[in-house]
């Protein structure tokens, strides 16, 4: 029977019984993610996160840290005991989140110190982007950068007073002079020895975050040719002529910039603009960031050549990149762009599709190697011997040459498959017809995929997120239109129908779905991205129910999220939990901001209906 985390004296018998019941309900196949196991394989510890459905929170349910989920209980305990709060934010497929968990949150001594001196809270940023956005603003203000895992220290009024990202466990670890345990001790001492100073700093930082959320109007809408030309010139000033994208490392998927460049080119006819978009699409798909065996893109490349990725795969990246490659294909007619778009959707429809027709969220970077150790990227990489064992001699020769497989490797002694020469040039090098090489590579991909699936697979986060499904609905709907393929439209329709049936209640959307339960009131991007998907599906299929659903949900968005006075939409609804501030997203990052997608939705509604109220709302944003 699992015990409580060390020094977890705030868990009474009633709560403990609930934790054990929740654990037992997981069934015989449940595998607790912890180093602390009994001889029979039972976890030694259990905490409140066992009551959650988020795969990320459940990963931490057996840490010796006495984790709380985000909520009033934790902050009430902080006020009652006078302790500060330690907030840790991450997501289930985050490599460095796993590293910090193993080094610090699984460490008994560190966990005991946290439990004795702090109220620790764990948050899944994918379920609670509102909490993540507020405290990421604080971390960026304090450190000039952000990322995950995000570590933030708060007072009982939820005000931040210190923060950062990943911290090595102890002084000297990974070359860091100050480790996480030392930081915990110093901040605890400062919190008690200098309460006025800490409270004053926390309030100033909180005021700054609130100021950032209170954007003033920019005045008249001024989107004209000059703005588009300047945007193109700005991108050109940082363009990587060799590898595409923006110069430097790391390199993140360039879906939104590429789509913007293609539109600037369409309006201006500037061939330099088209070259930047084309070259970026070609180089991303040739690099190791692209999964040449199964299709789909990894999260980002740590180098400047798109070669070595962080190996997690995110649904939103792949949906947005599908749209970018579809745009590239429509603009240029390049069949390779069409192939990549189809391969991404094949991957998503095969490896990320739930039995109910909606799409899962992500897969992990880490997996077990042939010795049972957790290693980043092992599932996706190859040795020459593994290639030869999976293929016949002709296929192995072609695949090893085309994908640059060597005995030395390019990633910890193994090979990340990537392409450096065109199919035509490689066929000439191998002395064979291009058609034959294409046949061999296609056959090799199928066999390598089957062989790779015999390996222990990376963890898949099987929660369903409304906004990300909205993006994938758009991707499939637009692919169905571009390729005149009803199979894509069917996948888009199935996902849309699932969300409308399971994640809309009383006219309001929910953010996530897992284990038969829709949870968390939806955010702006859930509405905006899903409405966009419904509009794409309506345009591609002509099915009126999707237009009706889009208009209904737009009404709910206007009622509960619209800033009537200042224009634009807040991230959270008017009846949402009160946080430090109510943010209004305006910045396009890895995903477009909810407001930018909402503008396009409003303009499309205006085009469909000629109702001028839609146009006025769009201009107000």
Coordinates of C-alpha atoms in Angstrom, one line a residue:
X1 CA 0.0 0.0 0.0
X2 CA 1.5 3.4 -1.0
X3 CA 2.4 5.8 1.8
X4 CA 2.2 9.6 1.9
X5 CA 5.1 11.8 0.7
X6 CA 7.5 12.7 3.5
X7 CA 6.2 15.5 5.9
X8 CA 2.8 15.5 4.2
X9 CA 0.9 16.1 7.4
X10 CA -2.0 17.8 5.6
X11 CA -3.5 14.6 4.2
X12 CA -6.0 13.2 6.6
X13 CA -7.4 9.7 6.6
X14 CA -10.5 10.6 4.5
X15 CA -8.3 12.1 1.7
X16 CA -5.9 9.3 1.9
X17 CA -8.7 6.8 1.4
X18 CA -9.7 8.8 -1.7
X19 CA -6.2 8.7 -3.1
X20 CA -5.9 4.9 -2.6
X21 CA -9.3 4.4 -4.2
X22 CA -8.3 6.5 -7.2
X23 CA -5.1 4.5 -7.5
X24 CA -6.9 1.2 -7.4
X25 CA -9.4 2.3 -10.0
X26 CA -6.5 2.6 -12.5
X27 CA -6.5 -1.2 -12.9
X28 CA -3.9 -3.8 -13.1
X29 CA -2.2 -2.4 -16.2
X30 CA -1.5 1.0 -14.5
X31 CA 2.3 1.7 -14.5
X32 CA 3.2 4.4 -11.9
X33 CA 5.9 6.7 -13.2
X34 CA 8.4 6.9 -10.4
X35 CA 11.7 5.5 -9.2
X36 CA 10.2 4.8 -5.8
X37 CA 8.6 1.4 -6.1
X38 CA 8.2 -1.6 -3.8
X39 CA 9.5 -5.0 -4.6
X40 CA 6.1 -5.9 -6.0
X41 CA 6.1 -2.8 -8.2
X42 CA 3.7 -0.7 -6.2
X43 CA 4.5 3.0 -5.8
X44 CA 5.9 4.0 -2.4
X45 CA 4.1 7.4 -2.4
X46 CA 0.9 8.9 -3.6
X47 CA -0.3 12.5 -3.7
X48 CA -3.3 14.5 -4.7
X49 CA -2.5 14.5 -8.4
X50 CA -3.7 10.9 -8.6
X51 CA -7.2 12.4 -8.5
X52 CA -6.5 14.3 -11.8
X53 CA -7.0 13.2 -15.4
X54 CA -4.2 15.2 -17.0
X55 CA -1.4 12.7 -18.2
X56 CA 1.2 15.3 -17.1
X57 CA -0.2 15.6 -13.6
X58 CA -0.5 11.9 -13.3
X59 CA 3.1 11.5 -14.2
X60 CA 3.8 13.3 -10.9
X61 CA 1.2 11.5 -8.8
X62 CA 3.9 9.3 -7.1
X63 CA 6.6 11.8 -6.6
X64 CA 7.6 12.2 -3.0
X65 CA 6.7 15.9 -3.4
X66 CA 3.3 16.6 -1.8
X67 CA 1.9 18.2 -4.9
X68 CA -1.4 20.1 -5.0
X69 CA -3.3 20.8 -8.2
X70 CA -3.9 24.5 -8.9
X71 CA -6.8 25.7 -6.8
X72 CA -8.0 27.5 -3.7
X73 CA -7.0 24.6 -1.3
X74 CA -3.3 25.2 -1.9
X75 CA -3.4 28.9 -1.4
X76 CA -5.6 28.6 1.7
X77 CA -3.0 26.3 3.2
X78 CA -0.3 28.8 2.3
X79 CA -2.2 31.6 4.1
X80 CA -2.9 29.4 7.1
X81 CA 0.7 28.2 7.5
X82 CA 2.5 31.3 6.3
X83 CA 4.4 29.3 3.7
X84 CA 5.3 30.5 0.2
X85 CA 4.0 28.5 -2.8
X86 CA 6.3 26.7 -5.2
X87 CA 4.6 26.5 -8.7
X88 CA 5.9 24.1 -11.3
X89 CA 4.4 24.3 -14.8
X90 CA 5.1 21.9 -17.6
X91 CA 3.6 19.4 -20.0
X92 CA 3.6 15.7 -20.5
X93 CA 6.0 15.4 -23.5
X94 CA 8.5 18.0 -22.3
X95 CA 12.0 16.5 -22.2
X96 CA 13.5 19.0 -19.6
X97 CA 10.4 18.6 -17.5
X98 CA 11.2 14.9 -17.2
X99 CA 14.9 15.7 -16.4
X100 CA 13.9 18.1 -13.6
X101 CA 11.4 15.5 -12.3
X102 CA 14.1 12.8 -12.1
X103 CA 16.8 15.0 -10.6
X104 CA 14.7 17.0 -8.1
X105 CA 11.1 16.0 -7.7
X106 CA 12.0 12.3 -7.3
X107 CA 14.8 13.2 -4.8
X108 CA 13.7 12.4 -1.3
X109 CA 15.8 15.1 0.4
X110 CA 14.6 17.8 -2.0
X111 CA 11.0 16.6 -1.8
X112 CA 11.1 16.6 2.0
X113 CA 12.5 20.2 2.1
X114 CA 9.7 21.4 -0.3
X115 CA 7.0 19.6 1.7
X116 CA 8.3 21.1 5.0
X117 CA 8.7 24.7 3.8
X118 CA 6.4 25.2 0.8
X119 CA 3.0 24.5 -0.6
X120 CA 3.9 22.9 -4.0
X121 CA 1.6 23.2 -6.9
X122 CA 1.9 21.4 -10.3
X123 CA 0.1 22.7 -13.4
X124 CA -0.3 21.2 -16.9
X125 CA 0.2 24.2 -19.2
X126 CA -1.9 22.6 -21.9
X127 CA -4.9 22.4 -19.6
X128 CA -4.3 25.8 -18.0
X129 CA -2.8 28.2 -20.5
X130 CA -4.2 31.1 -18.5
X131 CA -2.1 30.2 -15.4
X132 CA 0.9 29.5 -17.7
X133 CA 0.6 32.8 -19.6
X134 CA 0.4 34.9 -16.4
X135 CA 3.4 33.4 -14.7
X136 CA 5.4 33.1 -17.9
X137 CA 5.1 36.9 -18.2
X138 CA 6.6 37.1 -14.7
X139 CA 9.5 34.8 -15.5
X140 CA 10.3 36.6 -18.7
X141 CA 10.2 39.9 -16.9
X142 CA 12.6 38.6 -14.3
X143 CA 15.0 36.6 -16.5
X144 CA 14.5 37.8 -20.0
X145 CA 13.6 34.4 -21.2
X146 CA 11.0 31.6 -20.7
X147 CA 10.4 27.9 -21.2
X148 CA 9.4 24.7 -19.5
X149 CA 9.6 23.4 -16.9
X150 CA 8.7 26.8 -15.5
X151 CA 9.5 27.3 -11.8
X152 CA 7.8 30.2 -10.0
X153 CA 7.7 31.2 -6.3
X154 CA 4.5 32.9 -5.1
X155 CA 3.0 34.3 -2.0
X156 CA -0.4 33.3 -0.7
X157 CA -2.0 36.1 -2.7
X158 CA -0.7 34.3 -5.9
X159 CA 1.8 37.1 -6.6
X160 CA 5.2 35.9 -8.0
X161 CA 8.4 37.0 -6.4
X162 CA 11.0 34.8 -8.1
X163 CA 11.1 32.5 -11.1
X164 CA 13.0 30.6 -13.8
X165 CA 12.8 27.5 -15.9
X166 CA 14.9 24.3 -15.4
X167 CA 17.2 24.2 -12.4
X168 CA 19.8 21.5 -11.8
X169 CA 19.3 19.8 -8.5
X170 CA 22.4 20.7 -6.5
X171 CA 25.3 23.2 -6.6
X172 CA 27.7 22.2 -9.4
X173 CA 25.3 19.9 -11.3
X174 CA 25.5 20.5 -15.0
X175 CA 28.0 23.3 -14.4
X176 CA 25.6 25.4 -12.5
X177 CA 27.1 27.1 -9.4
X178 CA 23.7 27.2 -7.6
X179 CA 21.3 24.3 -7.6
X180 CA 17.6 24.0 -7.1
X181 CA 17.9 22.9 -3.4
X182 CA 20.0 25.9 -2.6
X183 CA 17.6 28.3 -4.4
X184 CA 14.7 26.8 -2.4
X185 CA 16.6 27.4 0.9
X186 CA 17.6 31.0 0.0
X187 CA 14.2 32.0 -1.1
X188 CA 12.5 30.5 1.9
X189 CA 15.0 32.4 4.2
X190 CA 14.4 35.7 2.3
X191 CA 10.6 35.2 2.4
X192 CA 10.8 35.2 6.2
X193 CA 13.6 37.5 6.9
X194 CA 12.6 40.3 4.5
X195 CA 8.8 40.0 4.3
X196 CA 8.2 43.7 3.4
X197 CA 10.8 43.7 0.7
X198 CA 9.5 40.5 -0.8
X199 CA 5.9 41.6 -0.7
X200 CA 6.8 44.9 -2.3
X201 CA 8.7 43.3 -5.1
X202 CA 5.8 40.8 -5.7
X203 CA 3.3 43.6 -5.9
X204 CA 5.5 45.6 -8.3
X205 CA 5.9 42.6 -10.5
X206 CA 2.2 41.9 -10.4
X207 CA 1.4 45.5 -11.3
X208 CA 3.8 45.1 -14.3
X209 CA 2.0 42.0 -15.5
X210 CA -1.4 43.7 -15.2
X211 CA 0.0 46.7 -17.2
X212 CA 1.1 44.3 -20.0
X213 CA -2.5 42.9 -20.1
X214 CA -4.1 46.4 -20.4
X215 CA -3.3 47.2 -24.0
X216 CA -4.5 50.5 -25.4
X217 CA -6.1 50.8 -28.8
X218 CA -3.8 51.4 -31.8
X219 CA -6.2 53.7 -33.4
X220 CA -7.3 53.3 -37.0
X221 CA -6.8 50.0 -38.8
X222 CA -3.7 50.6 -41.0
X223 CA -3.1 47.4 -42.8
X224 CA -2.0 48.3 -46.3
X225 CA 0.7 47.5 -48.9
X226 CA 3.4 49.3 -47.0
X227 CA 2.9 47.2 -43.9
X228 CA 3.1 44.0 -45.9
X229 CA 6.3 45.1 -47.7
X230 CA 7.9 46.1 -44.4
X231 CA 7.0 42.7 -43.0
X232 CA 8.7 41.0 -45.9
X233 CA 11.8 43.1 -45.5
X234 CA 12.0 42.4 -41.8
X235 CA 11.9 38.7 -42.4
X236 CA 14.5 39.0 -45.2
X237 CA 16.9 40.8 -42.8
X238 CA 17.1 37.7 -40.6
X239 CA 16.7 35.1 -43.3
X240 CA 19.0 32.1 -43.3
X241 CA 20.0 31.8 -47.0
X242 CA 21.5 28.3 -46.5
X243 CA 19.0 26.5 -44.3
X244 CA 15.9 28.6 -44.6
X245 CA 13.9 30.1 -41.7
X246 CA 15.4 32.7 -39.4
X247 CA 19.2 32.5 -38.9
X248 CA 20.5 31.0 -35.7
X249 CA 19.6 28.2 -33.3
X250 CA 17.3 26.8 -32.1
X251 CA 15.0 26.7 -35.1
X252 CA 11.3 26.4 -34.6
X253 CA 8.8 25.4 -37.3
X254 CA 8.1 28.3 -39.6
X255 CA 4.5 27.7 -40.4
X256 CA 3.0 31.2 -39.7
X257 CA 5.9 33.2 -41.2
X258 CA 5.9 31.0 -44.4
X259 CA 2.1 31.4 -44.9
X260 CA 2.5 35.2 -44.4
X261 CA 5.3 35.3 -46.9
X262 CA 3.3 33.4 -49.5
X263 CA 0.5 36.0 -49.2
X264 CA 2.9 38.9 -49.5
X265 CA 4.3 37.3 -52.6
X266 CA 0.8 36.8 -54.0
X267 CA 0.1 40.5 -53.6
X268 CA 3.5 41.9 -54.6
X269 CA 4.9 39.4 -57.0
X270 CA 8.3 39.7 -55.3
X271 CA 10.2 36.6 -56.2
X272 CA 12.6 37.0 -53.3
X273 CA 9.7 36.7 -50.9
X274 CA 8.6 33.5 -52.7
X275 CA 12.1 32.1 -52.5
X276 CA 12.3 32.6 -48.8
X277 CA 9.0 30.7 -48.3
X278 CA 9.9 27.9 -50.8
X279 CA 13.4 27.4 -49.4
X280 CA 12.2 27.2 -45.9
X281 CA 9.6 24.6 -46.7
X282 CA 12.1 22.5 -48.6
X283 CA 14.8 22.6 -45.9
X284 CA 12.4 21.9 -43.0
X285 CA 11.1 18.8 -44.8
X286 CA 14.7 17.6 -45.7
X287 CA 16.0 17.9 -42.1
X288 CA 15.9 15.6 -39.2
X289 CA 13.2 17.6 -37.6
X290 CA 10.9 15.8 -40.1
X291 CA 10.1 12.2 -39.3
X292 CA 11.1 10.6 -42.7
X293 CA 9.8 7.2 -41.6
X294 CA 6.3 8.0 -40.3
X295 CA 5.6 11.6 -41.4
X296 CA 5.0 14.5 -39.1
X297 CA 7.4 17.1 -37.6
X298 CA 9.2 17.0 -34.2
X299 CA 8.9 20.1 -31.9
X300 CA 12.0 22.1 -33.0
X301 CA 15.6 21.8 -34.1
X302 CA 18.3 22.5 -31.5
X303 CA 20.8 23.4 -34.4
X304 CA 20.6 25.9 -37.3
X305 CA 20.2 23.2 -40.0
X306 CA 16.9 21.6 -38.9
X307 CA 18.9 18.4 -38.2
X308 CA 18.8 17.5 -34.5
X309 CA 15.3 17.9 -33.0
X310 CA 13.8 17.7 -29.6
X311 CA 11.9 14.6 -30.5
X312 CA 8.4 15.3 -29.0
X313 CA 5.7 15.7 -31.6
X314 CA 2.8 18.2 -31.0
X315 CA -0.5 18.1 -32.7
X316 CA -0.7 21.9 -33.2
X317 CA 2.7 22.0 -34.9
X318 CA 1.7 19.3 -37.4
X319 CA -1.7 20.9 -38.1
X320 CA -0.1 24.3 -38.7
X321 CA 2.7 22.8 -40.9
X322 CA 0.1 20.9 -42.9
X323 CA -1.5 24.2 -43.7
X324 CA 1.8 25.8 -44.6
X325 CA 2.7 23.0 -47.0
X326 CA -0.8 23.1 -48.5
X327 CA -0.3 26.8 -49.1
X328 CA 3.2 26.1 -50.6
X329 CA 1.7 23.6 -52.9
X330 CA -1.1 25.8 -54.1
X331 CA 1.3 28.7 -54.7
X332 CA 4.0 26.7 -56.5
X333 CA 2.6 23.4 -57.7
X334 CA 5.6 21.7 -56.0
X335 CA 4.5 18.0 -55.6
X336 CA 7.0 17.5 -52.7
X337 CA 5.0 20.1 -50.7
X338 CA 1.8 18.1 -51.4
X339 CA 3.6 14.9 -50.4
X340 CA 4.7 16.3 -47.1
X341 CA 1.2 17.6 -46.3
X342 CA -0.3 14.2 -47.1
X343 CA 2.4 12.4 -45.0
X344 CA 1.7 14.7 -42.0
X345 CA -2.0 13.9 -42.2
X346 CA -1.3 10.2 -42.7
X347 CA 0.7 10.3 -39.5
X348 CA -1.9 12.2 -37.5
X349 CA -4.7 9.9 -38.8
X350 CA -2.8 6.7 -38.0
X351 CA -0.9 7.5 -34.8
X352 CA -2.8 10.4 -33.2
X353 CA -6.4 9.6 -33.8
X354 CA -8.7 8.4 -31.0
X355 CA -11.2 5.6 -31.5
X356 CA -13.9 8.3 -31.3
X357 CA -12.5 10.4 -34.1
X358 CA -10.8 13.2 -32.2
X359 CA -7.0 13.8 -32.2
X360 CA -4.7 13.2 -29.2
X361 CA -2.3 15.9 -28.1
X362 CA 1.3 14.9 -28.3
X363 CA 4.0 12.2 -28.1
X364 CA 7.1 12.2 -25.9
X365 CA 10.7 12.8 -26.9
X366 CA 11.9 10.0 -24.6
X367 CA 11.5 6.3 -24.9
X368 CA 13.1 3.1 -23.6
X369 CA 16.2 1.9 -25.5
X370 CA 17.3 -1.7 -26.1
X371 CA 18.6 -1.9 -22.5
X372 CA 15.5 -0.5 -20.9
X373 CA 16.9 3.0 -20.2
X374 CA 14.9 6.1 -21.0
X375 CA 16.7 8.0 -23.8
X376 CA 15.7 11.0 -25.9
X377 CA 15.2 10.2 -29.5
X378 CA 16.2 6.5 -29.4
X379 CA 12.8 5.4 -30.9
X380 CA 13.4 7.6 -34.0
X381 CA 17.1 6.9 -34.7
X382 CA 18.9 4.1 -36.5
X383 CA 22.2 2.3 -36.9
X384 CA 23.4 0.9 -40.2
X385 CA 22.9 -2.6 -38.8
X386 CA 19.3 -1.8 -37.9
X387 CA 18.7 -0.5 -41.4
X388 CA 20.1 -3.6 -43.0
X389 CA 18.2 -6.0 -40.7
X390 CA 14.9 -4.3 -41.6
X391 CA 15.4 -4.1 -45.4
X392 CA 16.5 -6.2 -48.3
X393 CA 20.0 -5.3 -49.6
X394 CA 18.8 -3.1 -52.5
X395 CA 16.5 -1.1 -50.2
X396 CA 19.1 -0.8 -47.5
X397 CA 21.7 0.6 -49.9
X398 CA 19.2 3.1 -51.3
X399 CA 17.9 4.2 -47.9
X400 CA 21.3 4.5 -46.2
X401 CA 22.5 6.7 -49.1
X402 CA 19.3 8.8 -49.4
X403 CA 18.9 9.3 -45.6
X404 CA 22.7 9.8 -44.9
X405 CA 23.1 6.8 -42.6
X406 CA 26.7 6.2 -41.4
X407 CA 28.5 4.1 -38.9
X408 CA 29.6 7.2 -37.0
X409 CA 26.1 8.6 -36.8
X410 CA 25.0 12.1 -36.1
X411 CA 23.2 11.8 -32.7
X412 CA 24.9 9.9 -29.9
X413 CA 26.2 7.2 -32.1
X414 CA 23.0 6.7 -34.0
X415 CA 21.5 8.3 -37.1
X416 CA 18.7 10.9 -37.5
X417 CA 17.5 10.3 -41.0
X418 CA 17.7 13.4 -43.2
X419 CA 18.0 14.3 -46.9
X420 CA 20.8 16.3 -48.4
X421 CA 20.4 15.6 -52.1
X422 CA 17.3 15.6 -54.3
X423 CA 15.9 12.3 -55.5
X424 CA 17.2 12.9 -59.0
X425 CA 20.7 13.7 -57.8
X426 CA 20.8 10.7 -55.5
X427 CA 19.5 8.4 -58.2
X428 CA 22.4 9.6 -60.5
X429 CA 24.9 8.9 -57.7
X430 CA 23.6 5.4 -57.2
X431 CA 23.4 4.7 -60.9
X432 CA 19.7 4.0 -61.1
X433 CA 16.5 5.5 -62.5
X434 CA 14.8 8.1 -60.3
X435 CA 11.6 6.1 -60.5
X436 CA 13.3 3.0 -59.1
X437 CA 14.8 5.0 -56.3
X438 CA 11.4 6.4 -55.4
X439 CA 10.0 2.9 -55.3
X440 CA 12.8 1.6 -53.1
X441 CA 12.4 4.6 -50.6
X442 CA 8.7 4.1 -50.4
X443 CA 9.1 0.4 -49.7
X444 CA 11.9 1.1 -47.2
X445 CA 9.8 3.7 -45.3
X446 CA 7.0 1.1 -44.9
X447 CA 9.3 -1.6 -43.6
X448 CA 11.2 0.8 -41.3
X449 CA 7.9 2.0 -39.8
X450 CA 6.8 -1.5 -39.1
X451 CA 10.2 -2.4 -37.6
X452 CA 10.3 0.8 -35.5
X453 CA 6.9 0.0 -34.0
X454 CA 8.4 -3.1 -32.4
X455 CA 10.4 -0.8 -30.2
X456 CA 8.9 0.6 -26.9
X457 CA 6.9 3.6 -28.0
X458 CA 7.2 7.1 -26.6
X459 CA 4.4 8.1 -24.2
X460 CA 1.4 9.5 -26.0
X461 CA -0.6 12.2 -24.2
X462 CA -4.2 11.1 -24.9
X463 CA -6.1 14.1 -23.7
X464 CA -8.1 15.9 -26.4
X465 CA -7.7 19.7 -26.6
X466 CA -10.4 21.7 -28.4
X467 CA -8.1 24.3 -29.9
X468 CA -5.6 21.8 -31.3
X469 CA -8.3 19.7 -32.7
X470 CA -9.7 22.8 -34.4
X471 CA -6.3 23.3 -36.1
X472 CA -6.3 19.7 -37.3
X473 CA -9.9 20.0 -38.5
X474 CA -8.7 22.9 -40.6
X475 CA -5.8 21.0 -41.9
X476 CA -7.9 18.0 -43.0
X477 CA -10.7 20.2 -44.3
X478 CA -8.4 22.2 -46.5
X479 CA -6.5 19.1 -47.7
X480 CA -9.9 17.6 -48.6
X481 CA -10.6 20.7 -50.7
X482 CA -7.1 21.0 -52.3
X483 CA -6.8 17.3 -53.2
X484 CA -10.5 16.6 -53.7
X485 CA -10.3 13.7 -51.2
X486 CA -13.3 12.9 -49.2
X487 CA -11.2 10.9 -46.7
X488 CA -9.7 14.0 -45.3
X489 CA -13.2 15.6 -45.0
X490 CA -14.5 12.6 -43.2
X491 CA -11.7 12.9 -40.6
X492 CA -12.4 16.6 -40.2
X493 CA -16.1 15.9 -39.8
X494 CA -15.6 13.1 -37.2
X495 CA -13.4 15.3 -35.1
X496 CA -15.8 18.2 -35.3
X497 CA -18.7 16.0 -34.4
X498 CA -16.9 14.5 -31.4
X499 CA -16.2 18.0 -30.0
X500 CA -19.7 19.2 -30.6
X501 CA -21.2 16.1 -28.9
X502 CA -18.7 15.8 -26.0
X503 CA -17.1 19.2 -25.4
X504 CA -19.9 21.6 -25.9
X505 CA -22.4 21.9 -23.0
X506 CA -25.3 24.4 -22.8
X507 CA -23.7 26.3 -25.7
X508 CA -20.3 26.6 -24.0
X509 CA -17.1 24.9 -25.0
X510 CA -14.7 23.0 -22.7
X511 CA -10.9 22.9 -23.1
X512 CA -9.9 19.3 -22.7
X513 CA -11.4 15.8 -22.6
X514 CA -9.9 12.7 -21.0
X515 CA -11.3 9.5 -19.6
X516 CA -14.8 10.3 -20.6
X517 CA -14.8 13.7 -19.0
X518 CA -14.7 17.2 -20.4
X519 CA -12.9 19.6 -18.1
X520 CA -12.0 23.3 -17.8
X521 CA -14.0 26.1 -19.4
X522 CA -12.7 26.8 -22.8
X523 CA -10.3 29.7 -23.6
X524 CA -10.3 32.1 -26.5
X525 CA -8.1 30.0 -28.7
X526 CA -10.4 27.0 -28.2
X527 CA -13.3 29.0 -29.6
X528 CA -11.3 30.8 -32.3
X529 CA -9.4 27.7 -33.6
X530 CA -12.5 25.4 -33.5
X531 CA -14.7 28.0 -35.2
X532 CA -12.0 28.4 -37.9
X533 CA -12.0 24.6 -38.3
X534 CA -15.8 24.6 -38.6
X535 CA -15.7 27.3 -41.3
X536 CA -13.0 25.5 -43.2
X537 CA -15.2 22.3 -43.0
X538 CA -18.2 24.2 -44.2
X539 CA -16.4 25.7 -47.1
X540 CA -14.9 22.4 -48.2
X541 CA -18.0 20.2 -47.7
X542 CA -20.9 22.6 -48.0
X543 CA -22.4 21.0 -44.8
X544 CA -24.7 23.6 -43.3
X545 CA -24.6 22.3 -39.7
X546 CA -21.0 23.3 -39.4
X547 CA -21.8 26.9 -40.3
X548 CA -24.7 26.9 -37.9
X549 CA -22.4 25.5 -35.1
X550 CA -19.7 28.1 -35.9
X551 CA -22.2 31.0 -35.6
X552 CA -23.6 29.6 -32.4
X553 CA -20.1 29.4 -30.8
X554 CA -19.2 32.8 -32.1
X555 CA -22.2 34.1 -30.2
X556 CA -20.9 32.5 -27.0
X557 CA -17.5 33.9 -27.6
X558 CA -18.9 37.4 -28.1
X559 CA -21.1 37.1 -25.0
X560 CA -18.4 35.9 -22.6
X561 CA -15.0 37.0 -24.0
X562 CA -15.4 40.2 -26.0
X563 CA -14.1 43.5 -24.6
X564 CA -16.9 45.8 -25.7
X565 CA -15.0 48.9 -24.5
X566 CA -11.5 48.2 -25.7
X567 CA -12.0 45.8 -28.6
X568 CA -10.7 42.2 -29.0
X569 CA -11.3 39.2 -26.9
X570 CA -10.0 38.2 -23.4
X571 CA -8.3 34.8 -23.0
X572 CA -10.8 33.8 -20.3
X573 CA -14.6 34.0 -20.0
X574 CA -16.4 36.6 -17.8
X575 CA -17.3 33.9 -15.3
X576 CA -13.8 32.3 -15.2
X577 CA -11.8 31.9 -12.0
X578 CA -10.3 35.3 -11.0
X579 CA -6.6 35.3 -11.5
X580 CA -4.0 38.1 -11.1
X581 CA -5.1 39.6 -14.4
X582 CA -7.4 38.9 -17.3
X583 CA -5.1 38.7 -20.3
X584 CA -5.9 39.6 -23.9
X585 CA -3.6 37.6 -26.2
X586 CA -2.1 39.6 -29.1
X587 CA 1.1 37.8 -30.0
X588 CA 1.5 35.0 -32.6
X589 CA 4.0 32.5 -31.2
X590 CA 4.2 28.7 -31.9
X591 CA 0.4 29.0 -32.3
X592 CA -1.4 32.0 -33.6
X593 CA -3.0 34.1 -31.0
X594 CA -6.7 33.6 -30.4
X595 CA -7.4 37.2 -31.4
X596 CA -5.6 37.0 -34.8
X597 CA -7.7 33.9 -35.7
X598 CA -10.8 35.5 -34.3
X599 CA -10.3 38.5 -36.7
X600 CA -10.1 36.2 -39.7
X601 CA -13.2 34.3 -38.5
X602 CA -15.1 37.6 -38.1
X603 CA -14.1 38.7 -41.6
X604 CA -15.2 35.3 -43.0
X605 CA -18.5 35.5 -41.2
X606 CA -19.0 39.0 -42.8
X607 CA -18.2 37.6 -46.2
X608 CA -20.6 34.7 -45.8
X609 CA -23.5 36.7 -44.3
X610 CA -22.9 40.4 -45.2
X611 CA -23.8 41.2 -41.5
X612 CA -21.8 44.3 -40.9
X613 CA -21.6 43.6 -37.1
X614 CA -18.9 41.0 -37.9
X615 CA -16.8 43.5 -39.8
X616 CA -17.0 46.1 -37.1
X617 CA -15.9 43.6 -34.4
X618 CA -13.0 42.5 -36.6
X619 CA -11.8 46.1 -37.0
X620 CA -12.2 46.7 -33.2
X621 CA -9.8 43.8 -32.6

